[in-house]
Tab-separated table of C-alpha atoms in Angstrom:
chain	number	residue	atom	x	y	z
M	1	UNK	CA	-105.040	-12.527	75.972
M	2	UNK	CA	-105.503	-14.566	79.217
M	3	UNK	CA	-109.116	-15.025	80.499
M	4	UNK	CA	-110.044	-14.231	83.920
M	5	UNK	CA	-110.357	-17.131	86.361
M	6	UNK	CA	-113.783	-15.912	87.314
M	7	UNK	CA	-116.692	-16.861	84.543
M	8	UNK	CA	-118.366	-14.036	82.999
M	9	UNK	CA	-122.432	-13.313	83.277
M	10	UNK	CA	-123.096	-15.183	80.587
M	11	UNK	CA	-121.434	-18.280	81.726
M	12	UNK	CA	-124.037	-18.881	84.517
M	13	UNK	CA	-126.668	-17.720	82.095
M	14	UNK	CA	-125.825	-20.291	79.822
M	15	UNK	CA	-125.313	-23.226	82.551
M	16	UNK	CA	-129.146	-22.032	84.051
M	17	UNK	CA	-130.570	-22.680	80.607
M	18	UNK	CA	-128.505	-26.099	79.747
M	19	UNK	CA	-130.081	-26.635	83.579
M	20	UNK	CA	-133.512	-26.185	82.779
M	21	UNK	CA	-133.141	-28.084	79.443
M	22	UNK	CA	-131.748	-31.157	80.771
M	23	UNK	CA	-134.469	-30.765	83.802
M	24	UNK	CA	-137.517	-31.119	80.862
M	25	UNK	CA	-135.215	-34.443	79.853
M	26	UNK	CA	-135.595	-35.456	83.340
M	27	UNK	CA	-139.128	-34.853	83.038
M	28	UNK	CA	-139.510	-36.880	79.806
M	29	UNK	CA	-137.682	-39.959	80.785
M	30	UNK	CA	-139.407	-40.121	84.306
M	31	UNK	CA	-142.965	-39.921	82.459
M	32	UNK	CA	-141.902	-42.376	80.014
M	33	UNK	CA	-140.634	-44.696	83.059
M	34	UNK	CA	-143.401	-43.914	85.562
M	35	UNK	CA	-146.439	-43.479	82.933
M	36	UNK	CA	-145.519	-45.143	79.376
M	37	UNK	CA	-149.475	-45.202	78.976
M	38	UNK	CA	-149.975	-41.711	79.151
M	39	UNK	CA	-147.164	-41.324	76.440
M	40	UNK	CA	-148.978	-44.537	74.498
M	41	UNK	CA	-152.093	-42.640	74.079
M	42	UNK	CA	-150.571	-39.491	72.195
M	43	UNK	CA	-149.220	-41.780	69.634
M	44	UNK	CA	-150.512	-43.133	66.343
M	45	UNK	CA	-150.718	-47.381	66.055
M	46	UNK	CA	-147.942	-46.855	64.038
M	47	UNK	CA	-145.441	-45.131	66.666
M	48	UNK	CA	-146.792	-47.503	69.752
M	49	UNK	CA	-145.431	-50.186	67.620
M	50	UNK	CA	-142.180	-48.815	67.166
M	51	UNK	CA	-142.188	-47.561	70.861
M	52	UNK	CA	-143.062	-51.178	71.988
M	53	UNK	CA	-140.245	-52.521	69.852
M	54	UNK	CA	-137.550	-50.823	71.627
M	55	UNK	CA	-134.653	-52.856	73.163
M	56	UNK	CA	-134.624	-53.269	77.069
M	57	UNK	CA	-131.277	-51.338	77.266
M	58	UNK	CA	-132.962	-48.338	75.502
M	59	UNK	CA	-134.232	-46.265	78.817
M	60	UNK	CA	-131.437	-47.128	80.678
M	61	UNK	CA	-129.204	-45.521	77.771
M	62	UNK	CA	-131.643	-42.568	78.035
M	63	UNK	CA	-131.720	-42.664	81.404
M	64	UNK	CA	-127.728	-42.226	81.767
M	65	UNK	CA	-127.933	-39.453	79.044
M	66	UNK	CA	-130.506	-37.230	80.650
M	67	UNK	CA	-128.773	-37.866	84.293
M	68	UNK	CA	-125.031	-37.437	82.881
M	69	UNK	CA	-126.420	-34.172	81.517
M	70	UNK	CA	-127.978	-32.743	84.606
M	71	UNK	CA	-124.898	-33.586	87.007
M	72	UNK	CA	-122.619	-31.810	84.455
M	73	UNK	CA	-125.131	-28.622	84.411
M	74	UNK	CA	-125.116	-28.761	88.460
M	75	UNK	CA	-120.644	-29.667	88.246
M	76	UNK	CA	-120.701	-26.407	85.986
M	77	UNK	CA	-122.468	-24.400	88.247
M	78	UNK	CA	-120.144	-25.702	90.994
M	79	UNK	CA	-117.118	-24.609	88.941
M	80	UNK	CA	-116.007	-28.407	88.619
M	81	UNK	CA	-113.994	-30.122	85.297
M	82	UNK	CA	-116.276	-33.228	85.987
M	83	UNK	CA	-118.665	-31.311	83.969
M	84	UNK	CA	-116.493	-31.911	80.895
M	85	UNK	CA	-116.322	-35.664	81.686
M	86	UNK	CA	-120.224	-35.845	82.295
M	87	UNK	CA	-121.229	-33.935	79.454
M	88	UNK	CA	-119.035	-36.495	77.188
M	89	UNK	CA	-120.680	-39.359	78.718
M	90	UNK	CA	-124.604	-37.692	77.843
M	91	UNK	CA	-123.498	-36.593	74.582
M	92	UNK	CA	-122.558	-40.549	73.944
M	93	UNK	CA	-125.477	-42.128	75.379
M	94	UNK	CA	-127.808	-39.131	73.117
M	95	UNK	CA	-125.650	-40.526	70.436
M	96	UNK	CA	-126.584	-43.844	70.944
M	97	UNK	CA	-130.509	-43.180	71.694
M	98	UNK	CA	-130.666	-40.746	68.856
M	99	UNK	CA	-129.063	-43.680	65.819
M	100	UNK	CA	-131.097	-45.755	67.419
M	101	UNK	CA	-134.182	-44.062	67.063
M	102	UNK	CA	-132.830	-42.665	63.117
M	103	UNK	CA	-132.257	-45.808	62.193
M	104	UNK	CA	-135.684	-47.879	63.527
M	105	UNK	CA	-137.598	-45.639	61.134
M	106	UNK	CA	-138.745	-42.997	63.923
M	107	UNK	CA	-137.858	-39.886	61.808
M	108	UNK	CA	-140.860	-40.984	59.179
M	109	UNK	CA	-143.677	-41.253	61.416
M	110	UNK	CA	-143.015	-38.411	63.857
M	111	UNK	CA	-145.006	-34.905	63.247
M	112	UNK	CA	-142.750	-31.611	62.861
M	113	UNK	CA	-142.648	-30.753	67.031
M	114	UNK	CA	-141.079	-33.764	67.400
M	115	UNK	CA	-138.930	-33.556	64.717
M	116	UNK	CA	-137.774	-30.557	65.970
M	117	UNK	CA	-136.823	-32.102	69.527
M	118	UNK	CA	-135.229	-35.214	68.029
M	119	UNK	CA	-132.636	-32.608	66.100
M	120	UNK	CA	-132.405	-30.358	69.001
M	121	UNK	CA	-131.945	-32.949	71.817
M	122	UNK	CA	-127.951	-33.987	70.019
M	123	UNK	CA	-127.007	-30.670	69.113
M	124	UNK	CA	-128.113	-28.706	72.670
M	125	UNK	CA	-126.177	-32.083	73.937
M	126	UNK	CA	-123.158	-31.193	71.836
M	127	UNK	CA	-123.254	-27.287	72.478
M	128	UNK	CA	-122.639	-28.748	76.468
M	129	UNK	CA	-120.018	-30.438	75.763
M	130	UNK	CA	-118.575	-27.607	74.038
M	131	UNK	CA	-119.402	-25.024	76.394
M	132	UNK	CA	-117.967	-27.277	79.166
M	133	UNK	CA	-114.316	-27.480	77.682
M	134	UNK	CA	-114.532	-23.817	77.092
M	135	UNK	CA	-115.075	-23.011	80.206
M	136	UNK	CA	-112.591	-25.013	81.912
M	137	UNK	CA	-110.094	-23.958	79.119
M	138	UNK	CA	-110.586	-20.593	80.645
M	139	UNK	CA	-109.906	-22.147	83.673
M	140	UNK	CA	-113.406	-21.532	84.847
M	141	UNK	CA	-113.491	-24.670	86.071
M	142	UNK	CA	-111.276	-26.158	89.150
């Protein structure tokens, strides 16, 4: 059965919340970038070590992840295919940020909340991706 060339209600529904999602990334990386004391003083000795320790090209990688994500939330709202490209290019660098952070020893010294985030954060990336080629496989997307 063909789909219709206009998205259905739950399209834009879904593109509002990977919106608002990606806008709370945007909110995490510019506090980390702005403000890294603030974040420094939630965190046990332990963490601000491992925070300290992190390569220079580590916020720039987040940076591109949380930006590439918000751009393909606005190109899906715009009806554009970019969004497919752009969601790629988060789910990448989220890739990247998120084996980096697995593998530096981050999962054992972060409480439950923050477990829950670091899991979250790659599979709501993912589910974008995902929902991005569906919709322009429906031809949603121009």
């Amino acid at each position: 059965m063909p789909y219709s060339s206009k998205p259905q209600m739950w399209f834009w529904v879904l593109a509002i919340i990977f919106l608002l999602w990606n806008l709370m990334g945007i909110g995490a990386w510019s506090t980390e970038m702005a403000a890294p004391d603030i974040m420094m003083e939630q965190m046990t000795e332990q963490q601000q070590e491992l925070y300290q320790s992190r390569p220079g090209w580590y916020m720039y990688v987040y940076g591109i992840a949380v930006f590439a994500g918000l751009l393909a939330c606005i190109m899906l709202l715009f009806k554009r295919k970019l969004a497919v490209i752009l969601s790629l290019v988060s789910l990448f660098a989220v890739i990247i940020t998120t084996s980096f952070n697995f593998f530096n020893g981050s999962w054992g010294i972060i409480n439950t909340s923050d477990k829950f985030f670091f899991l979250s954060v790659p599979l709501l990336s993912i589910c974008l991706w995902l929902f991005a080629r569906s919709a322009a496989s429906k031809a949603w997307l121009r």
